[in-house]
C-alpha positions as semicolon CSV with decimal commas, in nm:
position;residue;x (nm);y (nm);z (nm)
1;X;0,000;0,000;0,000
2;X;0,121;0,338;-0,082
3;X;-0,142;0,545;0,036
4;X;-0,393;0,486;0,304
5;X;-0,766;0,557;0,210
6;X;-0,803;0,939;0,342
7;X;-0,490;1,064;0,277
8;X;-0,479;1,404;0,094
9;X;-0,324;1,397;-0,243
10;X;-0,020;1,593;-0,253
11;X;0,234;1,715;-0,521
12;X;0,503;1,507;-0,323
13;X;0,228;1,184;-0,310
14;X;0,156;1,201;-0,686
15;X;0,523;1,228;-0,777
16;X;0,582;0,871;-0,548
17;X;0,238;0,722;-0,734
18;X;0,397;0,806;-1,047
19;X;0,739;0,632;-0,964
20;X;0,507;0,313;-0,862
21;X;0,394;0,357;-1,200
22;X;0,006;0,413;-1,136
23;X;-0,166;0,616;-1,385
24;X;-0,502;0,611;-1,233
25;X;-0,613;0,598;-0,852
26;X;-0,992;0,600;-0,718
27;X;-1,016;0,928;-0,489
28;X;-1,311;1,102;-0,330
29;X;-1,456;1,451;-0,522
30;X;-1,408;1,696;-0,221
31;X;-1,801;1,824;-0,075
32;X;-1,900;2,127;-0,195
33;X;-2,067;2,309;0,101
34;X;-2,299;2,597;0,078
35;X;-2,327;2,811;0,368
36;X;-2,595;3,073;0,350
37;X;-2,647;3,382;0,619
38;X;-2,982;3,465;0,611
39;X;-3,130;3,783;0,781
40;X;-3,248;4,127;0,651
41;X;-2,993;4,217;0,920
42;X;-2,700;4,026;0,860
43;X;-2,431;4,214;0,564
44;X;-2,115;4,051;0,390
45;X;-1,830;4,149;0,608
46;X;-1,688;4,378;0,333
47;X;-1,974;4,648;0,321
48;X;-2,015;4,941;0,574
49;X;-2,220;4,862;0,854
50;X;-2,591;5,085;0,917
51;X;-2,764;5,093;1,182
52;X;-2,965;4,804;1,329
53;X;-2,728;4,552;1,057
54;X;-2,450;4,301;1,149
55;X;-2,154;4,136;0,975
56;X;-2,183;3,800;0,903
57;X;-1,906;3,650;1,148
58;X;-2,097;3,309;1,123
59;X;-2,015;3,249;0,720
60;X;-1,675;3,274;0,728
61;X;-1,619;3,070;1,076
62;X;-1,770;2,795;0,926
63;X;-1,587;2,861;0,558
64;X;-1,306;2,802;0,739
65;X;-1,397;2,492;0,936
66;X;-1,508;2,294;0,607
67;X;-1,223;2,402;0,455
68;X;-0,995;2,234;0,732
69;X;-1,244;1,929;0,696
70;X;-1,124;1,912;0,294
71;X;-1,500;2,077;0,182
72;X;-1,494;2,325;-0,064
73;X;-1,715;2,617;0,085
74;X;-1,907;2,897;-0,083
75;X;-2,070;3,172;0,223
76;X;-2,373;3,313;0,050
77;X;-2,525;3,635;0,249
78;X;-2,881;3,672;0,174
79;X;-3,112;3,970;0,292
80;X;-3,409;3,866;0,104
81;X;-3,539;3,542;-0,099
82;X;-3,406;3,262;0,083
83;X;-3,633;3,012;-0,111
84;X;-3,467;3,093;-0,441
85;X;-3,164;3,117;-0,277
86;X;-3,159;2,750;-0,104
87;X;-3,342;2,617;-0,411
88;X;-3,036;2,747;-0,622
89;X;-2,795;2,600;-0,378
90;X;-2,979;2,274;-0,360
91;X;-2,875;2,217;-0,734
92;X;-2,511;2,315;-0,702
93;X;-2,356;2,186;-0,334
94;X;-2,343;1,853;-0,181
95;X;-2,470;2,009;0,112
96;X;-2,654;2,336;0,249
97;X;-2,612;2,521;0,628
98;X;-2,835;2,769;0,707
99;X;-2,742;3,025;0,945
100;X;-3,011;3,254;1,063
101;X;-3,341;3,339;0,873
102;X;-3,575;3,234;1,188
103;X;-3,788;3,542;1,233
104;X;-3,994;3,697;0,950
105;X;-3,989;4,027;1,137
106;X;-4,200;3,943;1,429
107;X;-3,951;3,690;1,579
108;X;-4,198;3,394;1,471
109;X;-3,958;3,104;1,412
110;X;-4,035;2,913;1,079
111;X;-4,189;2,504;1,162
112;X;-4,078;2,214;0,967
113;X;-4,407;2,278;0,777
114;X;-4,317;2,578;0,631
115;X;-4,293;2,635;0,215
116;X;-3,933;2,699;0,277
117;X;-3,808;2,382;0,386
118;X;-4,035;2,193;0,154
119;X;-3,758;2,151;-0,131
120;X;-3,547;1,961;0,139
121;X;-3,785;1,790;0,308
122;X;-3,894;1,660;0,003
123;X;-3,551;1,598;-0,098
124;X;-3,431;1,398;0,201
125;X;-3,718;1,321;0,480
126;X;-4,014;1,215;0,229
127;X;-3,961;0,864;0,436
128;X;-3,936;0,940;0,741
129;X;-4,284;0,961;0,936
């Protein structure tokens, strides 16, 4: 065995697979993870702040963390249409985290019922009862 299932390929581990004379090797595509701040509040971290908004702190945290996991992350900050947003995302990643988008202005947080999840819950829980 030259490599262990896992292990990152590297430059250095590519040139040894090469000297081994292996052309081909069955790896693992790395996740794509999208990570999308919601809130009418919540602004990329690169725009001047107003009052009564926050940076997102959250999006690039967890950029970060999948990135150290081997993910490849994309932060999406959202102030309005999260549906279209997720929906979109849905298509493209291998997985979504939400951050935020629980009130719809009176603080009301959104059920497992709601429109909004529907494209995942039909997506993954359609079995589960």
């Amino acid at each position: 065995m030259i490599a262990r299932s896992g292990t990152i390929i590297t430059p250095g581990l590519i040139a040894i697979l090469t000297a081994f004379g292996l052309r081909e090797i069955r790896v693992i595509r790395r996740p794509k993870v999208a990570i999308l701040s919601l809130g009418k509040e919540v602004i990329p971290y690169d725009q001047d702040l107003t009052p009564g908004q926050m940076w997102d702190s959250n999006g690039p945290h967890l950029s970060s963390l999948v990135t150290i996991q081997g993910g490849l992350p994309s932060v999406v900050v959202s102030q309005s249409s999260p549906e279209k947003i997720l929906h979109s995302q849905l298509q493209q990643a291998d997985m979504v985290v939400t951050i935020g988008g629980t009130a719809d202005g009176q603080r009301t947080t959104r059920t497992t019922e709601s429109p909004w999840t529907a494209p995942v819950q039909s997506r993954f829980f359609s079995a589960i009862k």
